[in-house]
C-alpha cells in the first residue's frame, strides 16, 4: 500500500525483512511479512493482540528460526548480516541488534550496575584474556573494567539511576526496571534497538519520559529502533514509520498519518474491545455507531 | 468490631480442646515415629542378635513433644508466663545435672535422673528447653508480632547475613589463623586433626561445587563423579607410572575438568529438575563403570598401595629403604606417626586456600558475572550476546577441576580407594553444604561444612542415630533460613574505584 514512504529512503535502510513467515505446526504466527526499517528512525510495529509482533521480534533476534524469509541487517560499518542464519547470541555482538522483553527480564538478584556490566560481557571477556590472564590480575583488565564502568555510568546518569547503582535490580520500582532494561540493551552498543512494549505498565508521566528517552537515543546515538507498542500516545508521538500487523499479515505500512487513516487498520482495530488501544479516529467511529 | 480494636493488646481466649488437640496430635506423631525408631533396638549378643525394647525412652520423648508443643502454642497465643516458669527451671536443672555429671562426679550416679541414656541427647534437650525459655522471655519484653516468612527472611538477611558477610573479611583471616596453628595447640590430637582434614576436604569440594550450583545455578547431583575421576586419575597414574602426588595433582584436575565438559555437553539444554536427574545418573554411571571395568580400575577390589604425599621428596615412614632419607631423619626429629597427619592437614589447607583464592578471583571477572546472569535469566543472557554453551561448560569444567583435586587428595590420604567411596550420599552431602551455606557464599560453605561434617563426627556417640542428627540439622536450617545460612550477595563491582563502600548499612 504505502510502501513509497520507506522506499524513498532506500540508501539509509537498516533492516530489510523479506517474506518472513513463522509457523508453529499448523499455526501461522507471521505470514509473508516484508518491510524496511530505516537507520536513525523509530519504526513502530502495531497490531491487535496475537498479531505476531513478538514472534517477529523473536525471529529478528534469533530466538526463533523463521520458517521462510530473509532478514538482512545493513550494518552501517560492518556490512550486511543475514540474521536468520545466525545463532541468537551472536546477533547482539556481531550484528549489533539489542532487544528488551515484554515482561522485563533483568538479572534481579544482581546490582543495577552489574546488569549493565554484563551487557559488555564479550568486550570484558576479551580484555580478561578469556579469564586466563584476568586471573593473574593484570592492569590491562582493570583498565578495561573501569572503562566499562564509566560507560555504564553514562547510562545510569541518563536514566537517573546513579544513586541506586548498588541496588538489587529486582528491588527497583517498575518504571525504573523498564528504563534499566533499555539502558542494558544500549550497553551492547547496538545499531538496532528492538523494544517490546516498553510503555506497558507505565503511568502517564513515565510514559512521557520514555518518549523523551527514545527520541534522545534516536537523535544522540543515531541508531534505528523497532518498537512494539500498544500505547498509541507513544506510537503516534514518536514513530517515524509504522507497520501494522493483523493475524500475522502486514495490513498497512507508512507514516503515522497515513496509517491512522487507513481503512484496513480501522477494520482490524474495530474487533478490539479496549478503547485505549484504538487510534482516536477509530474510537470516534465506534461512538458514532 | 469493638473487640478488634483491642485485639492488639487483649488476649484471645484459649480453647483448651483445641490446644490439647494440637499438642496431642504432635505427641501422637512423635509416638508413632519413635515407637519403631527408638522403641526397638537390635544388639549383638554372643551367638546372635537380640532385640532390646526401650519403651521408657519412647514415653519420655512423647511427653516432651507434648509439652514442647504446648509451650510453643502458648507463646504463639501471647502467654509466655507459664512457659517461662516451666521451661527455665527445667533447662537449668538439666544443665546443672549434666555439668555435675560430666565435670565432678560421674560416680555419684546422678545420671539415672537424666531423661535419656545418651548424654548428648540430654544436652540437646537442655538446649531446646533453654531456647524455649529464651523465646518466652523475649515475648515478655516485646509485643508478639506476626511476621510473614518473606519479611522474616529479609530481616534475617539484613540483621545476620549481611554483617556476617562483611565480617567475613575479619572472620576469614581469624578462622584461617586458627586453622594454621591448630596442629600445634594442645587440644590437637589425632582425632581432631582427622576431623579437620575431613572438614577441609568438604570445604574445598563445597567451594568447587559452589561454582556450578551457587554461581551458575546448575543443580548438579553427580559431583562425586569428578571426585572419583580425580581419585582414580591419581591412583592409576601413581601406581602404574610411579609418579608423585604433586605431579599427578594437575593431571587429576585436568581429567576431572574433561569429565565435567563431557557431562556438560549433553545437559546444556536442561534445567532444574531435569538437569538434576541427568547429573545424578552421570554420577552413578561413573561409579558403575569404575565397579565393572575390572581390567582398568580393579573393580570392587579397589586400588591399594597408593603412595602417600612426600615433603619435597622426603617420605613420612619409620624405616626407609636403604640409602634414602625420610622427613624425620632429614630434620633430625624422632619418628612420630602424627607428623604425616599434620602434613596432610597442611596439604589440604593449602589446596582449600588455593581453591578459595581462585574462586574469589573469578568473582571479579566477567566469566563469573556471566554465570550468575545465566542463573538469573538465560534468555536475557542470550539477548546480550553471552554464549550460554561456553559459559555453562566453563562452570562445569572449573567446578569439576576442584572436585578432581579433592579426589586425588582423598586418594593419597586413604592410600586405598574403591567405588564404595563414591556413592550418591557424598554428592548429596556436598550439595547440602553448598545449599545450607547459602548459594554462592564462600564463608557460608565453611560454616555449613563445619556444621554438617564436623558435628556428626562429634555425634558419633549416637551411633546409628547420627544421620538423624544430620537430618535434624538440615531441617532446622531450612526452617530457620530457607535460602541458606548466609545467602547474602554483595555486588562484585562498584561505581567508584574504592573497594569497600560499605561503611553505611
PDB file of C-alpha atoms in Angstrom, chain A:
ATOM      1  CA  UNK A   1       0.000   0.000   0.000  1.00  0.00           C
ATOM      2  CA  UNK A   2       2.062   2.801   1.313  1.00  0.00           C
ATOM      3  CA  UNK A   3       5.429   1.384   0.525  1.00  0.00           C
ATOM      4  CA  UNK A   4       6.673   4.518  -1.131  1.00  0.00           C
ATOM      5  CA  UNK A   5       7.355   6.270   2.155  1.00  0.00           C
ATOM      6  CA  UNK A   6      10.059   3.767   3.012  1.00  0.00           C
ATOM      7  CA  UNK A   7      11.500   3.179  -0.430  1.00  0.00           C
ATOM      8  CA  UNK A   8      12.330   6.890  -0.632  1.00  0.00           C
ATOM      9  CA  UNK A   9      15.000   6.362   1.998  1.00  0.00           C
ATOM     10  CA  UNK A  10      16.437   3.310   0.375  1.00  0.00           C
ATOM     11  CA  UNK A  11      20.019   4.383   0.900  1.00  0.00           C
ATOM     12  CA  UNK A  12      19.659   4.589   4.706  1.00  0.00           C
ATOM     13  CA  UNK A  13      17.714   1.399   5.327  1.00  0.00           C
ATOM     14  CA  UNK A  14      18.980  -0.569   8.297  1.00  0.00           C
ATOM     15  CA  UNK A  15      16.831  -3.658   8.272  1.00  0.00           C
ATOM     16  CA  UNK A  16      15.147  -5.413   5.376  1.00  0.00           C
ATOM     17  CA  UNK A  17      12.564  -8.045   6.165  1.00  0.00           C
ATOM     18  CA  UNK A  18      11.593 -10.100   3.133  1.00  0.00           C
ATOM     19  CA  UNK A  19       8.772 -12.630   3.027  1.00  0.00           C
ATOM     20  CA  UNK A  20       9.127 -13.532   6.670  1.00  0.00           C
ATOM     21  CA  UNK A  21       6.899 -16.410   7.761  1.00  0.00           C
ATOM     22  CA  UNK A  22       6.905 -18.266  11.015  1.00  0.00           C
ATOM     23  CA  UNK A  23       4.835 -21.392  11.506  1.00  0.00           C
ATOM     24  CA  UNK A  24       4.347 -23.371  14.697  1.00  0.00           C
ATOM     25  CA  UNK A  25       2.919 -26.655  13.442  1.00  0.00           C
ATOM     26  CA  UNK A  26      -0.337 -25.663  11.783  1.00  0.00           C
ATOM     27  CA  UNK A  27      -0.397 -22.178  13.258  1.00  0.00           C
ATOM     28  CA  UNK A  28       0.939 -19.385  11.102  1.00  0.00           C
ATOM     29  CA  UNK A  29       2.061 -16.682  13.503  1.00  0.00           C
ATOM     30  CA  UNK A  30       3.742 -14.478  10.914  1.00  0.00           C
ATOM     31  CA  UNK A  31       2.644 -14.779   7.308  1.00  0.00           C
ATOM     32  CA  UNK A  32       4.772 -13.407   4.487  1.00  0.00           C
ATOM     33  CA  UNK A  33       5.657 -10.050   6.018  1.00  0.00           C
ATOM     34  CA  UNK A  34       8.054  -7.711   4.229  1.00  0.00           C
ATOM     35  CA  UNK A  35       9.083  -4.240   5.272  1.00  0.00           C
ATOM     36  CA  UNK A  36      12.074  -1.990   5.724  1.00  0.00           C
ATOM     37  CA  UNK A  37      13.258  -0.120   8.778  1.00  0.00           C
ATOM     38  CA  UNK A  38      15.496   2.864   8.302  1.00  0.00           C
ATOM     39  CA  UNK A  39      18.570   3.928  10.172  1.00  0.00           C
ATOM     40  CA  UNK A  40      18.025   6.749  12.696  1.00  0.00           C
ATOM     41  CA  UNK A  41      14.289   6.232  12.633  1.00  0.00           C
ATOM     42  CA  UNK A  42      11.777   4.760  15.010  1.00  0.00           C
ATOM     43  CA  UNK A  43       9.728   2.097  13.258  1.00  0.00           C
ATOM     44  CA  UNK A  44       6.683   1.074  15.255  1.00  0.00           C
ATOM     45  CA  UNK A  45       5.072  -2.313  14.809  1.00  0.00           C
ATOM     46  CA  UNK A  46       1.482  -2.297  15.984  1.00  0.00           C
ATOM     47  CA  UNK A  47      -1.458  -4.602  15.761  1.00  0.00           C
ATOM     48  CA  UNK A  48      -4.040  -6.307  17.937  1.00  0.00           C
ATOM     49  CA  UNK A  49      -3.006  -8.925  20.478  1.00  0.00           C
ATOM     50  CA  UNK A  50      -1.804 -12.093  18.816  1.00  0.00           C
ATOM     51  CA  UNK A  51      -0.976 -10.351  15.568  1.00  0.00           C
ATOM     52  CA  UNK A  52       2.535 -11.838  15.549  1.00  0.00           C
ATOM     53  CA  UNK A  53       4.557  -8.812  16.641  1.00  0.00           C
ATOM     54  CA  UNK A  54       6.596 -10.502  19.350  1.00  0.00           C
ATOM     55  CA  UNK A  55       7.062 -13.577  17.175  1.00  0.00           C
ATOM     56  CA  UNK A  56       8.604 -11.332  14.560  1.00  0.00           C
ATOM     57  CA  UNK A  57      10.914  -9.841  17.180  1.00  0.00           C
ATOM     58  CA  UNK A  58      11.943 -13.304  18.242  1.00  0.00           C
ATOM     59  CA  UNK A  59      12.788 -14.120  14.630  1.00  0.00           C
ATOM     60  CA  UNK A  60      14.809 -10.924  14.299  1.00  0.00           C
ATOM     61  CA  UNK A  61      16.817 -11.561  17.443  1.00  0.00           C
ATOM     62  CA  UNK A  62      17.430 -15.213  16.649  1.00  0.00           C
ATOM     63  CA  UNK A  63      15.248 -16.730  19.362  1.00  0.00           C
ATOM     64  CA  UNK A  64      13.181 -18.386  16.636  1.00  0.00           C
ATOM     65  CA  UNK A  65      14.437 -19.590  13.302  1.00  0.00           C
ATOM     66  CA  UNK A  66      11.972 -18.280  10.706  1.00  0.00           C
ATOM     67  CA  UNK A  67      10.197 -20.903   8.577  1.00  0.00           C
ATOM     68  CA  UNK A  68      10.645 -18.792   5.442  1.00  0.00           C
ATOM     69  CA  UNK A  69      12.172 -15.434   4.698  1.00  0.00           C
ATOM     70  CA  UNK A  70      15.241 -13.308   4.767  1.00  0.00           C
ATOM     71  CA  UNK A  71      16.195 -10.826   7.462  1.00  0.00           C
ATOM     72  CA  UNK A  72      19.038  -8.577   6.381  1.00  0.00           C
ATOM     73  CA  UNK A  73      20.668  -6.126   8.711  1.00  0.00           C
ATOM     74  CA  UNK A  74      22.633  -3.438   6.886  1.00  0.00           C
ATOM     75  CA  UNK A  75      25.225  -2.583   9.494  1.00  0.00           C
ATOM     76  CA  UNK A  76      26.472   0.966   8.859  1.00  0.00           C
ATOM     77  CA  UNK A  77      30.110  -0.028   9.440  1.00  0.00           C
ATOM     78  CA  UNK A  78      30.428  -3.765   9.071  1.00  0.00           C
ATOM     79  CA  UNK A  79      28.273  -4.681   6.078  1.00  0.00           C
ATOM     80  CA  UNK A  80      25.264  -6.954   5.813  1.00  0.00           C
ATOM     81  CA  UNK A  81      24.237  -9.717   8.154  1.00  0.00           C
ATOM     82  CA  UNK A  82      21.680 -12.435   7.440  1.00  0.00           C
ATOM     83  CA  UNK A  83      20.036 -12.573  10.855  1.00  0.00           C
ATOM     84  CA  UNK A  84      18.031 -15.732  10.147  1.00  0.00           C
ATOM     85  CA  UNK A  85      21.236 -17.712   9.778  1.00  0.00           C
ATOM     86  CA  UNK A  86      22.937 -16.517  12.940  1.00  0.00           C
ATOM     87  CA  UNK A  87      22.992 -18.018  16.438  1.00  0.00           C
ATOM     88  CA  UNK A  88      20.944 -15.857  18.780  1.00  0.00           C
ATOM     89  CA  UNK A  89      23.910 -14.996  20.986  1.00  0.00           C
ATOM     90  CA  UNK A  90      25.963 -13.833  18.010  1.00  0.00           C
ATOM     91  CA  UNK A  91      23.321 -11.381  16.819  1.00  0.00           C
ATOM     92  CA  UNK A  92      23.760  -8.808  19.598  1.00  0.00           C
ATOM     93  CA  UNK A  93      27.527  -8.657  19.425  1.00  0.00           C
ATOM     94  CA  UNK A  94      28.210  -9.120  15.724  1.00  0.00           C
ATOM     95  CA  UNK A  95      25.212  -7.544  14.039  1.00  0.00           C
ATOM     96  CA  UNK A  96      24.539  -5.069  16.841  1.00  0.00           C
ATOM     97  CA  UNK A  97      20.887  -5.883  17.443  1.00  0.00           C
ATOM     98  CA  UNK A  98      19.728  -5.366  21.026  1.00  0.00           C
ATOM     99  CA  UNK A  99      16.339  -6.096  22.456  1.00  0.00           C
ATOM    100  CA  UNK A 100      14.165  -5.698  25.522  1.00  0.00           C
ATOM    101  CA  UNK A 101      11.379  -8.006  26.593  1.00  0.00           C
ATOM    102  CA  UNK A 102       7.670  -7.628  27.048  1.00  0.00           C
ATOM    103  CA  UNK A 103       7.885  -8.978  30.586  1.00  0.00           C
ATOM    104  CA  UNK A 104      11.025  -7.331  31.914  1.00  0.00           C
ATOM    105  CA  UNK A 105      13.994  -9.682  32.025  1.00  0.00           C
ATOM    106  CA  UNK A 106      16.621  -8.177  34.275  1.00  0.00           C
ATOM    107  CA  UNK A 107      19.019 -10.125  36.475  1.00  0.00           C
ATOM    108  CA  UNK A 108      17.022  -9.378  39.615  1.00  0.00           C
ATOM    109  CA  UNK A 109      19.482 -10.550  42.289  1.00  0.00           C
ATOM    110  CA  UNK A 110      22.382  -8.620  40.780  1.00  0.00           C
ATOM    111  CA  UNK A 111      23.076  -4.957  41.239  1.00  0.00           C
ATOM    112  CA  UNK A 112      21.915  -2.311  38.794  1.00  0.00           C
ATOM    113  CA  UNK A 113      25.492  -1.632  37.756  1.00  0.00           C
ATOM    114  CA  UNK A 114      26.238  -5.333  37.295  1.00  0.00           C
ATOM    115  CA  UNK A 115      23.276  -5.586  34.948  1.00  0.00           C
ATOM    116  CA  UNK A 116      24.925  -3.009  32.722  1.00  0.00           C
ATOM    117  CA  UNK A 117      28.371  -4.580  33.053  1.00  0.00           C
ATOM    118  CA  UNK A 118      27.070  -7.965  31.928  1.00  0.00           C
ATOM    119  CA  UNK A 119      25.852  -6.340  28.737  1.00  0.00           C
ATOM    120  CA  UNK A 120      29.502  -5.561  27.994  1.00  0.00           C
ATOM    121  CA  UNK A 121      30.462  -9.164  28.679  1.00  0.00           C
ATOM    122  CA  UNK A 122      32.158 -10.041  25.412  1.00  0.00           C
ATOM    123  CA  UNK A 123      34.383  -6.982  25.419  1.00  0.00           C
ATOM    124  CA  UNK A 124      35.397  -7.688  29.010  1.00  0.00           C
ATOM    125  CA  UNK A 125      35.955 -11.359  28.274  1.00  0.00           C
ATOM    126  CA  UNK A 126      38.438 -10.393  25.594  1.00  0.00           C
ATOM    127  CA  UNK A 127      40.087  -7.921  27.966  1.00  0.00           C
ATOM    128  CA  UNK A 128      40.400 -10.604  30.619  1.00  0.00           C
ATOM    129  CA  UNK A 129      42.075 -12.910  28.111  1.00  0.00           C
ATOM    130  CA  UNK A 130      39.093 -15.268  28.368  1.00  0.00           C
ATOM    131  CA  UNK A 131      39.706 -15.463  32.125  1.00  0.00           C
ATOM    132  CA  UNK A 132      43.262 -16.797  31.776  1.00  0.00           C
ATOM    133  CA  UNK A 133      45.193 -13.541  32.028  1.00  0.00           C
ATOM    134  CA  UNK A 134      42.416 -11.972  34.078  1.00  0.00           C
ATOM    135  CA  UNK A 135      43.175 -14.431  36.861  1.00  0.00           C
ATOM    136  CA  UNK A 136      46.666 -13.000  37.110  1.00  0.00           C
ATOM    137  CA  UNK A 137      45.174  -9.613  37.956  1.00  0.00           C
ATOM    138  CA  UNK A 138      46.850  -7.668  35.176  1.00  0.00           C
ATOM    139  CA  UNK A 139      46.340  -3.932  34.860  1.00  0.00           C
ATOM    140  CA  UNK A 140      45.077  -4.359  31.315  1.00  0.00           C
ATOM    141  CA  UNK A 141      41.871  -5.945  32.531  1.00  0.00           C
ATOM    142  CA  UNK A 142      41.474  -3.432  35.359  1.00  0.00           C
ATOM    143  CA  UNK A 143      41.542  -0.605  32.828  1.00  0.00           C
ATOM    144  CA  UNK A 144      39.006  -2.303  30.578  1.00  0.00           C
ATOM    145  CA  UNK A 145      36.761  -2.819  33.566  1.00  0.00           C
ATOM    146  CA  UNK A 146      36.999   0.837  34.580  1.00  0.00           C
ATOM    147  CA  UNK A 147      36.114   1.837  31.056  1.00  0.00           C
ATOM    148  CA  UNK A 148      33.071  -0.406  31.146  1.00  0.00           C
ATOM    149  CA  UNK A 149      32.044   1.128  34.479  1.00  0.00           C
ATOM    150  CA  UNK A 150      32.396   4.629  33.077  1.00  0.00           C
ATOM    151  CA  UNK A 151      30.287   3.680  30.052  1.00  0.00           C
ATOM    152  CA  UNK A 152      27.652   2.271  32.405  1.00  0.00           C
ATOM    153  CA  UNK A 153      27.813   5.432  34.472  1.00  0.00           C
ATOM    154  CA  UNK A 154      26.822   7.438  31.404  1.00  0.00           C
ATOM    155  CA  UNK A 155      23.635   5.404  31.064  1.00  0.00           C
ATOM    156  CA  UNK A 156      22.968   5.395  34.794  1.00  0.00           C
ATOM    157  CA  UNK A 157      23.172   9.187  34.762  1.00  0.00           C
ATOM    158  CA  UNK A 158      20.909   9.377  31.745  1.00  0.00           C
ATOM    159  CA  UNK A 159      18.325   7.122  33.417  1.00  0.00           C
ATOM    160  CA  UNK A 160      18.634   8.787  36.814  1.00  0.00           C
ATOM    161  CA  UNK A 161      19.768   5.533  38.418  1.00  0.00           C
ATOM    162  CA  UNK A 162      23.259   6.542  39.544  1.00  0.00           C
ATOM    163  CA  UNK A 163      22.296   6.838  43.200  1.00  0.00           C
ATOM    164  CA  UNK A 164      20.836   3.345  43.096  1.00  0.00           C
ATOM    165  CA  UNK A 165      23.659   1.675  41.198  1.00  0.00           C
ATOM    166  CA  UNK A 166      24.293  -0.741  44.075  1.00  0.00           C
ATOM    167  CA  UNK A 167      20.657  -1.735  44.498  1.00  0.00           C
ATOM    168  CA  UNK A 168      19.476  -5.164  43.546  1.00  0.00           C
ATOM    169  CA  UNK A 169      17.816  -4.678  40.182  1.00  0.00           C
ATOM    170  CA  UNK A 170      14.770  -6.631  41.353  1.00  0.00           C
ATOM    171  CA  UNK A 171      14.126  -4.044  44.076  1.00  0.00           C
ATOM    172  CA  UNK A 172      13.784  -1.117  41.686  1.00  0.00           C
ATOM    173  CA  UNK A 173      10.332   0.324  41.033  1.00  0.00           C
ATOM    174  CA  UNK A 174       8.679  -0.976  37.896  1.00  0.00           C
ATOM    175  CA  UNK A 175       9.274   2.089  35.748  1.00  0.00           C
ATOM    176  CA  UNK A 176      12.958   2.130  36.637  1.00  0.00           C
ATOM    177  CA  UNK A 177      13.258  -1.549  35.779  1.00  0.00           C
ATOM    178  CA  UNK A 178      11.940  -0.753  32.302  1.00  0.00           C
ATOM    179  CA  UNK A 179      14.474   2.027  31.916  1.00  0.00           C
ATOM    180  CA  UNK A 180      17.277  -0.135  33.238  1.00  0.00           C
ATOM    181  CA  UNK A 181      16.437  -2.787  30.680  1.00  0.00           C
ATOM    182  CA  UNK A 182      16.697  -0.210  27.911  1.00  0.00           C
ATOM    183  CA  UNK A 183      19.990   1.045  29.344  1.00  0.00           C
ATOM    184  CA  UNK A 184      21.270  -2.517  29.473  1.00  0.00           C
ATOM    185  CA  UNK A 185      20.342  -3.056  25.837  1.00  0.00           C
ATOM    186  CA  UNK A 186      22.152   0.171  24.920  1.00  0.00           C
ATOM    187  CA  UNK A 187      25.266  -1.057  26.733  1.00  0.00           C
ATOM    188  CA  UNK A 188      25.938  -3.583  23.988  1.00  0.00           C
ATOM    189  CA  UNK A 189      26.314  -0.545  21.696  1.00  0.00           C
ATOM    190  CA  UNK A 190      23.689  -1.642  19.176  1.00  0.00           C
ATOM    191  CA  UNK A 191      22.835  -0.245  15.756  1.00  0.00           C
ATOM    192  CA  UNK A 192      19.270  -1.519  16.002  1.00  0.00           C
ATOM    193  CA  UNK A 193      17.318  -1.480  19.235  1.00  0.00           C
ATOM    194  CA  UNK A 194      14.188  -3.630  19.417  1.00  0.00           C
ATOM    195  CA  UNK A 195      11.784  -2.590  22.168  1.00  0.00           C
ATOM    196  CA  UNK A 196       8.927  -4.910  23.056  1.00  0.00           C
ATOM    197  CA  UNK A 197       6.176  -2.845  24.686  1.00  0.00           C
ATOM    198  CA  UNK A 198       8.421  -0.509  26.660  1.00  0.00           C
ATOM    199  CA  UNK A 199       5.482   1.583  27.858  1.00  0.00           C
ATOM    200  CA  UNK A 200       3.472  -1.341  29.237  1.00  0.00           C
ATOM    201  CA  UNK A 201       2.569  -0.672  32.851  1.00  0.00           C
ATOM    202  CA  UNK A 202       3.952   2.858  32.907  1.00  0.00           C
ATOM    203  CA  UNK A 203       1.913   5.791  34.154  1.00  0.00           C
ATOM    204  CA  UNK A 204       1.360   8.916  32.046  1.00  0.00           C
ATOM    205  CA  UNK A 205       4.386  10.747  33.431  1.00  0.00           C
ATOM    206  CA  UNK A 206       6.705   7.763  32.973  1.00  0.00           C
ATOM    207  CA  UNK A 207       5.312   7.265  29.509  1.00  0.00           C
ATOM    208  CA  UNK A 208       6.194  10.856  28.595  1.00  0.00           C
ATOM    209  CA  UNK A 209       9.695  10.337  29.994  1.00  0.00           C
ATOM    210  CA  UNK A 210      10.013   7.228  27.851  1.00  0.00           C
ATOM    211  CA  UNK A 211       9.079   9.161  24.711  1.00  0.00           C
ATOM    212  CA  UNK A 212      11.748  11.676  25.518  1.00  0.00           C
ATOM    213  CA  UNK A 213      14.295   8.925  26.149  1.00  0.00           C
ATOM    214  CA  UNK A 214      13.600   7.125  22.890  1.00  0.00           C
ATOM    215  CA  UNK A 215      13.873  10.338  20.888  1.00  0.00           C
ATOM    216  CA  UNK A 216      17.129  11.094  22.709  1.00  0.00           C
ATOM    217  CA  UNK A 217      18.526   7.674  21.776  1.00  0.00           C
ATOM    218  CA  UNK A 218      17.475   8.107  18.168  1.00  0.00           C
ATOM    219  CA  UNK A 219      18.929  11.589  17.832  1.00  0.00           C
ATOM    220  CA  UNK A 220      22.031  11.397  20.019  1.00  0.00           C
ATOM    221  CA  UNK A 221      23.115   7.821  19.442  1.00  0.00           C
ATOM    222  CA  UNK A 222      21.964   7.781  15.852  1.00  0.00           C
ATOM    223  CA  UNK A 223      20.588   4.273  15.802  1.00  0.00           C
ATOM    224  CA  UNK A 224      17.451   2.738  14.389  1.00  0.00           C
ATOM    225  CA  UNK A 225      14.680   1.420  16.587  1.00  0.00           C
ATOM    226  CA  UNK A 226      11.907  -1.117  16.231  1.00  0.00           C
ATOM    227  CA  UNK A 227       9.094  -0.544  18.674  1.00  0.00           C
ATOM    228  CA  UNK A 228       6.200  -2.810  19.539  1.00  0.00           C
ATOM    229  CA  UNK A 229       3.677  -0.786  21.433  1.00  0.00           C
ATOM    230  CA  UNK A 230       0.018  -0.670  22.306  1.00  0.00           C
ATOM    231  CA  UNK A 231       0.119   2.792  23.838  1.00  0.00           C
ATOM    232  CA  UNK A 232      -0.946   4.981  20.949  1.00  0.00           C
ATOM    233  CA  UNK A 233       0.282   8.167  22.598  1.00  0.00           C
ATOM    234  CA  UNK A 234       3.797   6.695  22.395  1.00  0.00           C
ATOM    235  CA  UNK A 235       3.382   5.249  18.927  1.00  0.00           C
ATOM    236  CA  UNK A 236       1.844   8.298  17.309  1.00  0.00           C
ATOM    237  CA  UNK A 237       4.041  10.675  19.265  1.00  0.00           C
ATOM    238  CA  UNK A 238       7.443   9.403  18.311  1.00  0.00           C
ATOM    239  CA  UNK A 239       7.363   6.941  15.409  1.00  0.00           C
ATOM    240  CA  UNK A 240       8.661   7.926  12.035  1.00  0.00           C
ATOM    241  CA  UNK A 241       7.156   4.927  10.359  1.00  0.00           C
ATOM    242  CA  UNK A 242       4.513   2.396  11.347  1.00  0.00           C
ATOM    243  CA  UNK A 243       3.946  -1.199  10.256  1.00  0.00           C
ATOM    244  CA  UNK A 244       0.588  -2.715  11.162  1.00  0.00           C
ATOM    245  CA  UNK A 245       0.147  -6.458  11.545  1.00  0.00           C
ATOM    246  CA  UNK A 246      -3.065  -8.414  11.926  1.00  0.00           C
ATOM    247  CA  UNK A 247      -3.308 -12.201  12.138  1.00  0.00           C
ATOM    248  CA  UNK A 248       0.337 -12.410  11.124  1.00  0.00           C
ATOM    249  CA  UNK A 249      -0.120 -10.388   7.922  1.00  0.00           C
ATOM    250  CA  UNK A 250       1.020  -6.891   7.200  1.00  0.00           C
ATOM    251  CA  UNK A 251      -2.080  -4.778   6.589  1.00  0.00           C
ATOM    252  CA  UNK A 252      -0.556  -1.324   6.468  1.00  0.00           C
ATOM    253  CA  UNK A 253       2.825   0.356   6.280  1.00  0.00           C
ATOM    254  CA  UNK A 254       3.629   4.061   6.195  1.00  0.00           C
ATOM    255  CA  UNK A 255       3.832   7.289   8.117  1.00  0.00           C
ATOM    256  CA  UNK A 256       1.740   7.692  11.296  1.00  0.00           C
ATOM    257  CA  UNK A 257      -0.644   9.964   9.436  1.00  0.00           C
ATOM    258  CA  UNK A 258      -1.324   7.574   6.571  1.00  0.00           C
ATOM    259  CA  UNK A 259      -1.683   4.554   8.882  1.00  0.00           C
ATOM    260  CA  UNK A 260      -4.125   6.403  11.102  1.00  0.00           C
ATOM    261  CA  UNK A 261      -6.443   6.912   8.165  1.00  0.00           C
ATOM    262  CA  UNK A 262      -6.003   3.522   6.555  1.00  0.00           C
ATOM    263  CA  UNK A 263      -9.396   1.736   6.364  1.00  0.00           C
ATOM    264  CA  UNK A 264      -7.702  -1.649   6.757  1.00  0.00           C
ATOM    265  CA  UNK A 265      -6.239  -0.589  10.078  1.00  0.00           C
ATOM    266  CA  UNK A 266      -9.551   0.752  11.286  1.00  0.00           C
ATOM    267  CA  UNK A 267     -11.220  -2.513  10.355  1.00  0.00           C
ATOM    268  CA  UNK A 268      -8.619  -4.552  12.194  1.00  0.00           C
ATOM    269  CA  UNK A 269      -8.955  -2.489  15.331  1.00  0.00           C
ATOM    270  CA  UNK A 270     -12.744  -2.496  15.392  1.00  0.00           C
ATOM    271  CA  UNK A 271     -12.721  -6.041  16.627  1.00  0.00           C
ATOM    272  CA  UNK A 272     -10.787  -4.971  19.689  1.00  0.00           C
ATOM    273  CA  UNK A 273     -12.613  -4.216  22.871  1.00  0.00           C
ATOM    274  CA  UNK A 274     -10.185  -1.954  24.656  1.00  0.00           C
ATOM    275  CA  UNK A 275     -10.733   1.688  23.772  1.00  0.00           C
ATOM    276  CA  UNK A 276      -7.256   2.562  24.962  1.00  0.00           C
ATOM    277  CA  UNK A 277      -5.766   0.682  22.053  1.00  0.00           C
ATOM    278  CA  UNK A 278      -7.800   2.370  19.384  1.00  0.00           C
ATOM    279  CA  UNK A 279      -6.475   5.190  17.330  1.00  0.00           C
ATOM    280  CA  UNK A 280      -8.531   8.317  18.158  1.00  0.00           C
ATOM    281  CA  UNK A 281     -10.368   8.321  14.873  1.00  0.00           C
ATOM    282  CA  UNK A 282     -11.464   4.710  15.309  1.00  0.00           C
ATOM    283  CA  UNK A 283     -12.734   5.413  18.810  1.00  0.00           C
ATOM    284  CA  UNK A 284     -14.810   8.222  17.392  1.00  0.00           C
ATOM    285  CA  UNK A 285     -16.228   5.933  14.742  1.00  0.00           C
ATOM    286  CA  UNK A 286     -17.287   3.376  17.327  1.00  0.00           C
ATOM    287  CA  UNK A 287     -19.083   6.015  19.351  1.00  0.00           C
ATOM    288  CA  UNK A 288     -20.954   7.156  16.246  1.00  0.00           C
ATOM    289  CA  UNK A 289     -22.252   3.663  15.551  1.00  0.00           C
TER     290      UNK A 289
END
